Amino acid sequence: MATGQKLMRAIRVFEFGGPEVLKLQSDVAIPIPKDHQVLIKVQGCGINPVDTYIRSGTYSRKPLLPYTPGLDVAGIIEAVGESVSAFKKGDRVFTTSTISGGYAEYALAAHHTVYALPEKLDFKQGAAIGIPYFTAYRALLHSARVKAGESVLVHGASGGVGIAACQIARAYGLKVWGTAGTEEGQKIVLQNGAHEVFNHKDANYIDKIKKSVVVGSRGPIEINPRDTMAKESSIIGVALYSSTEEEFQQFAAALQAGMEVGWLRPVIGPQYPLEKVAQAHEDIIHSSGATGKMILLLN
């Protein structure tokens, strides 16, 4: 390591596996931004289910080992590459991706994955925007092509993506139905755009619901294709990172408007320090009911 190299604390993964492979190190070199890159002093990082899939080695995309997890960060621009003109040191920002990983005190990101964070939102809320809101927007407006006046069911609506979907759907004039597994979760869903909420642990809740859109998946489901024919149903898969750079900019413009107007209001759930990240990975998969967006706190 070069003399005088600045160091930071960061989570490193040297092998794929369970939460125990998440190792906190205090001697990780702070990256230096090149050309179209920016360096962000991370204040918070969103913890997403996909982080656990990548860590376990079961996800379709496997990073080169060792790596630092984390895509959604919010923080302050520390330095910019020579070709960056849209941002300067001191700017408040959030990201939809990182190059060096967000579970760290500093994170490197390509400038086109970085967006201004309005003053009315704090850094915890900024860390909750990335994957949840961009995924929900792509699912509803881009893929499902929802229209005002239609009905939408958000299953598991009390988590990060679910709350985002409820807020977006309500803002775009849809009748919003949500489900949650706890009383607290149901209350949060109603407070964030849903007209009605159902407890998905009730045996007969499905009988009350007629239309649905599912964002995200925790496991398999059996479908008889013949049933989709009679109802002329559509099944649409959504992969956020299939979006083009232009589509990301379109999504960002709509979501930035939501921040300005006030309907985009991330709800923060459990918060963890860097030392407790393994517990966070356990909780995001095995908790009994989500209540807001899970956040990793830094600095």
Coordinates of C-alpha atoms in Angstrom, one line a residue:
M1 CA 0.0 0.0 0.0
A2 CA 1.3 3.4 -1.0
T3 CA 2.7 5.7 1.7
G4 CA 0.1 8.3 2.8
Q5 CA -2.8 6.3 1.3
K6 CA -6.0 7.4 3.1
L7 CA -8.0 4.6 4.7
M8 CA -11.6 3.9 5.6
R9 CA -13.8 1.4 7.3
A10 CA -15.8 -0.9 5.0
I11 CA -17.5 -4.2 4.8
R12 CA -15.6 -6.7 2.6
V13 CA -16.8 -10.1 1.3
F14 CA -14.0 -12.6 0.5
E15 CA -16.2 -15.6 -0.2
F16 CA -19.9 -16.1 -1.0
G17 CA -22.0 -17.5 1.8
G18 CA -24.1 -16.6 4.8
P19 CA -24.2 -13.2 6.7
E20 CA -21.0 -14.3 8.5
V21 CA -18.9 -13.6 5.4
L22 CA -19.5 -9.9 5.8
K23 CA -16.2 -8.7 7.3
L24 CA -15.6 -5.2 8.8
Q25 CA -12.2 -3.9 7.9
S26 CA -10.7 -0.5 9.0
D27 CA -7.7 -0.5 6.5
V28 CA -9.5 -0.3 3.2
A29 CA -8.1 2.3 0.8
I30 CA -10.4 5.2 0.0
P31 CA -10.9 5.1 -3.8
I32 CA -10.0 8.0 -6.1
P33 CA -12.5 9.2 -8.7
K34 CA -11.5 9.0 -12.3
D35 CA -12.9 10.9 -15.3
H36 CA -16.7 10.5 -15.0
Q37 CA -16.7 9.3 -11.4
V38 CA -17.5 10.9 -8.1
L39 CA -16.4 10.0 -4.5
I40 CA -19.2 10.2 -1.9
K41 CA -18.8 10.5 1.8
V42 CA -21.5 8.0 2.8
Q43 CA -24.0 9.1 5.4
G44 CA -26.4 6.1 4.9
C45 CA -26.8 3.1 2.7
G46 CA -30.0 1.3 1.9
I47 CA -30.0 -2.5 2.6
N48 CA -31.9 -4.4 -0.1
P49 CA -32.8 -8.1 -0.3
V50 CA -30.7 -8.3 -3.5
D51 CA -27.6 -7.5 -1.4
T52 CA -28.2 -10.8 0.4
Y53 CA -28.7 -12.8 -2.8
I54 CA -25.5 -11.4 -4.3
R55 CA -23.6 -12.1 -1.0
S56 CA -24.8 -15.7 -1.0
G57 CA -23.6 -16.3 -4.5
T58 CA -27.1 -17.4 -5.8
Y59 CA -27.8 -14.2 -7.8
S60 CA -27.4 -14.1 -11.6
R61 CA -24.7 -11.5 -11.3
K62 CA -21.6 -12.3 -9.2
P63 CA -19.1 -9.6 -8.4
L64 CA -15.4 -10.3 -8.4
L65 CA -14.1 -11.2 -4.9
P66 CA -13.4 -9.5 -2.6
Y67 CA -16.1 -6.9 -2.9
T68 CA -18.0 -4.4 -0.8
P69 CA -21.8 -4.7 -1.0
G70 CA -24.3 -1.8 -1.3
L71 CA -25.8 0.1 -4.1
D72 CA -28.1 2.8 -2.6
V73 CA -26.1 5.5 -0.8
A74 CA -26.8 9.0 0.3
G75 CA -24.1 11.4 1.3
I76 CA -21.9 14.4 0.4
I77 CA -19.7 14.7 -2.7
E78 CA -16.1 14.5 -1.5
A79 CA -14.3 14.7 -4.8
V80 CA -15.1 14.5 -8.5
G81 CA -13.3 13.2 -11.6
E82 CA -11.9 15.5 -14.2
S83 CA -14.8 15.1 -16.6
V84 CA -17.6 15.7 -14.0
S85 CA -19.3 19.1 -14.3
A86 CA -22.8 18.3 -12.8
F87 CA -21.5 17.9 -9.3
K88 CA -19.0 19.5 -6.9
K89 CA -17.6 18.9 -3.5
G90 CA -20.2 19.4 -0.8
D91 CA -23.2 18.5 -2.9
R92 CA -25.9 16.4 -1.2
V93 CA -26.6 13.3 -3.4
F94 CA -28.0 9.8 -3.6
T95 CA -27.3 6.9 -6.0
T96 CA -28.9 4.0 -7.8
S97 CA -25.6 2.2 -8.0
T98 CA -22.0 2.3 -6.8
I99 CA -18.7 1.1 -8.2
S100 CA -16.8 0.4 -5.0
G101 CA -19.8 -0.5 -2.8
G102 CA -21.9 1.4 -0.3
Y103 CA -21.3 -0.5 2.9
A104 CA -18.3 1.9 3.5
E105 CA -17.4 5.3 4.7
Y106 CA -16.7 6.4 1.2
A107 CA -18.2 5.1 -2.1
L108 CA -17.2 5.6 -5.7
A109 CA -20.0 6.0 -8.3
A110 CA -20.4 6.8 -12.0
H111 CA -21.8 10.4 -12.3
H112 CA -24.8 9.2 -14.3
T113 CA -26.0 7.1 -11.4
V114 CA -25.8 10.0 -9.0
Y115 CA -28.7 12.4 -8.3
A116 CA -29.2 15.6 -6.3
L117 CA -30.8 15.1 -2.9
P118 CA -33.3 17.9 -2.0
E119 CA -32.8 19.6 1.3
K120 CA -36.3 18.6 2.5
L121 CA -35.1 14.9 2.6
D122 CA -32.5 13.8 5.1
F123 CA -29.7 11.3 4.3
K124 CA -31.6 8.4 5.8
Q125 CA -34.4 9.1 3.4
G126 CA -31.9 9.6 0.5
A127 CA -30.5 6.2 1.2
A128 CA -34.0 4.7 0.9
I129 CA -34.7 6.1 -2.6
G130 CA -32.5 4.1 -5.1
I131 CA -33.6 0.6 -5.8
P132 CA -37.0 0.8 -4.1
Y133 CA -38.4 3.9 -5.9
F134 CA -36.7 3.3 -9.3
T135 CA -37.9 -0.3 -9.3
A136 CA -41.5 0.6 -8.3
Y137 CA -41.6 3.3 -10.9
R138 CA -40.3 1.0 -13.6
A139 CA -42.7 -1.7 -12.7
L140 CA -45.8 0.5 -12.6
L141 CA -45.3 3.2 -15.2
H142 CA -42.8 1.6 -17.7
S143 CA -43.7 -2.1 -17.6
A144 CA -47.3 -2.4 -16.4
R145 CA -48.2 0.9 -18.1
V146 CA -50.8 1.7 -15.4
K147 CA -53.4 4.4 -16.0
A148 CA -55.2 6.7 -13.6
G149 CA -58.4 5.1 -12.4
E150 CA -57.1 1.6 -12.5
S151 CA -56.7 -0.5 -9.4
V152 CA -53.4 -1.9 -8.2
L153 CA -52.5 -4.4 -5.4
V154 CA -49.1 -4.0 -3.8
H155 CA -48.4 -7.3 -2.0
G156 CA -46.1 -6.8 1.0
A157 CA -46.6 -3.1 0.9
S158 CA -45.0 -2.1 4.2
G159 CA -41.3 -2.6 3.0
G160 CA -39.1 -0.3 1.0
V161 CA -40.4 -1.2 -2.5
G162 CA -43.9 -1.6 -1.3
I163 CA -44.2 1.8 0.2
A164 CA -42.6 3.3 -2.9
A165 CA -45.2 1.6 -5.1
C166 CA -48.1 2.8 -2.9
Q167 CA -46.9 6.4 -3.0
I168 CA -46.2 6.4 -6.7
A169 CA -49.5 4.6 -7.6
R170 CA -51.5 7.1 -5.5
A171 CA -49.7 10.1 -7.0
Y172 CA -50.6 8.8 -10.5
G173 CA -54.3 8.5 -9.7
L174 CA -54.7 4.7 -9.1
K175 CA -56.9 3.0 -6.6
V176 CA -54.3 1.4 -4.3
W177 CA -54.8 -1.8 -2.3
G178 CA -51.9 -3.0 -0.1
T179 CA -51.2 -6.0 2.1
A180 CA -49.0 -6.3 5.2
G181 CA -48.5 -9.0 7.8
T182 CA -48.6 -6.9 11.0
E183 CA -50.9 -4.2 12.5
E184 CA -48.1 -1.7 12.4
G185 CA -47.3 -2.5 8.8
Q186 CA -51.0 -2.1 7.8
K187 CA -51.0 1.3 9.5
I188 CA -47.9 2.4 7.6
V189 CA -49.4 1.2 4.3
L190 CA -52.6 3.3 4.8
Q191 CA -50.5 6.3 5.7
N192 CA -48.5 6.1 2.5
G193 CA -51.1 6.0 -0.3
A194 CA -53.2 2.9 0.1
H195 CA -57.0 3.3 0.0
E196 CA -57.4 -0.1 1.6
V197 CA -55.1 -2.6 3.3
F198 CA -55.4 -6.4 3.9
N199 CA -53.6 -8.7 6.3
H200 CA -51.9 -11.3 4.0
K201 CA -51.7 -13.7 6.9
D202 CA -55.5 -14.0 7.0
A203 CA -56.7 -17.2 5.3
N204 CA -59.3 -15.6 3.1
Y205 CA -57.8 -12.2 2.3
I206 CA -57.2 -13.2 -1.3
D207 CA -61.0 -13.5 -1.8
K208 CA -61.4 -9.8 -1.3
I209 CA -58.9 -8.9 -4.0
K210 CA -59.6 -8.8 -7.8
K211 CA -56.5 -7.3 -9.5
S212 CA -52.9 -7.4 -8.6
V213 CA -49.3 -6.4 -9.5
V214 CA -46.4 -8.1 -7.8
V215 CA -43.1 -6.3 -7.4
G216 CA -40.3 -8.6 -6.1
S217 CA -40.1 -12.3 -5.2
R218 CA -39.0 -14.4 -2.3
G219 CA -39.9 -17.8 -3.7
P220 CA -41.6 -19.9 -6.4
I221 CA -45.3 -19.9 -7.3
E222 CA -47.3 -22.3 -9.4
I223 CA -49.4 -20.9 -12.3
N224 CA -51.7 -22.8 -14.6
P225 CA -51.2 -21.0 -18.0
R226 CA -54.8 -21.9 -19.0
D227 CA -56.1 -19.6 -16.2
T228 CA -54.4 -16.6 -17.7
M229 CA -56.1 -17.2 -21.1
A230 CA -59.7 -17.0 -19.8
K231 CA -58.9 -13.8 -17.9
E232 CA -56.6 -12.4 -20.6
S233 CA -54.0 -11.9 -17.8
S234 CA -50.5 -10.6 -18.3
I235 CA -47.5 -11.6 -16.2
I236 CA -44.6 -9.1 -16.4
G237 CA -41.2 -9.5 -14.9
V238 CA -39.2 -6.4 -14.0
A239 CA -35.4 -6.0 -13.7
L240 CA -34.4 -2.5 -12.8
Y241 CA -30.9 -2.8 -14.2
S242 CA -32.3 -3.7 -17.6
S243 CA -33.1 0.0 -17.8
T244 CA -31.1 2.1 -20.2
E245 CA -29.3 5.2 -19.0
E246 CA -31.9 7.3 -20.7
E247 CA -34.7 5.4 -18.9
F248 CA -32.9 5.9 -15.6
Q249 CA -32.9 9.7 -16.3
Q250 CA -36.6 9.6 -17.1
F251 CA -37.4 7.8 -13.9
A252 CA -35.2 10.2 -11.9
A253 CA -37.0 13.2 -13.4
A254 CA -40.4 11.9 -12.3
L255 CA -39.2 10.9 -8.9
Q256 CA -37.4 14.3 -8.4
A257 CA -40.7 15.9 -9.1
G258 CA -42.3 13.7 -6.4
M259 CA -39.6 14.9 -3.9
E260 CA -40.4 18.5 -4.8
V261 CA -44.1 18.2 -4.6
G262 CA -44.0 16.1 -1.5
W263 CA -45.5 12.7 -2.3
L264 CA -42.2 10.9 -2.4
R265 CA -41.5 10.4 1.4
P266 CA -39.4 7.4 2.2
V267 CA -40.3 5.7 5.5
I268 CA -37.3 4.6 7.5
G269 CA -37.5 1.3 9.3
P270 CA -34.7 -0.6 11.2
Q271 CA -31.3 1.2 11.3
Y272 CA -28.0 -0.6 11.8
P273 CA -24.4 0.6 12.4
L274 CA -21.7 -0.9 10.2
E275 CA -20.7 -3.4 12.9
K276 CA -24.2 -4.9 12.8
V277 CA -24.5 -5.5 9.1
A278 CA -24.6 -9.3 9.4
Q279 CA -27.7 -9.0 11.7
A280 CA -29.3 -6.7 9.2
H281 CA -28.9 -9.3 6.5
E282 CA -30.5 -11.9 8.7
D283 CA -33.4 -9.5 9.6
I284 CA -34.2 -8.4 6.0
I285 CA -34.9 -12.0 5.0
H286 CA -36.3 -13.5 8.2
S287 CA -38.2 -10.7 9.9
S288 CA -41.9 -11.4 10.5
G289 CA -43.0 -8.2 8.9
A290 CA -41.4 -5.2 7.2
T291 CA -42.0 -1.7 8.5
G292 CA -40.2 0.8 6.3
K293 CA -36.8 0.8 4.6
M294 CA -33.8 -0.8 6.3
I295 CA -30.8 1.5 6.5
L296 CA -27.1 1.1 7.3
L297 CA -25.8 4.2 9.1
L298 CA -22.3 5.6 8.5
N299 CA -20.3 8.6 9.6

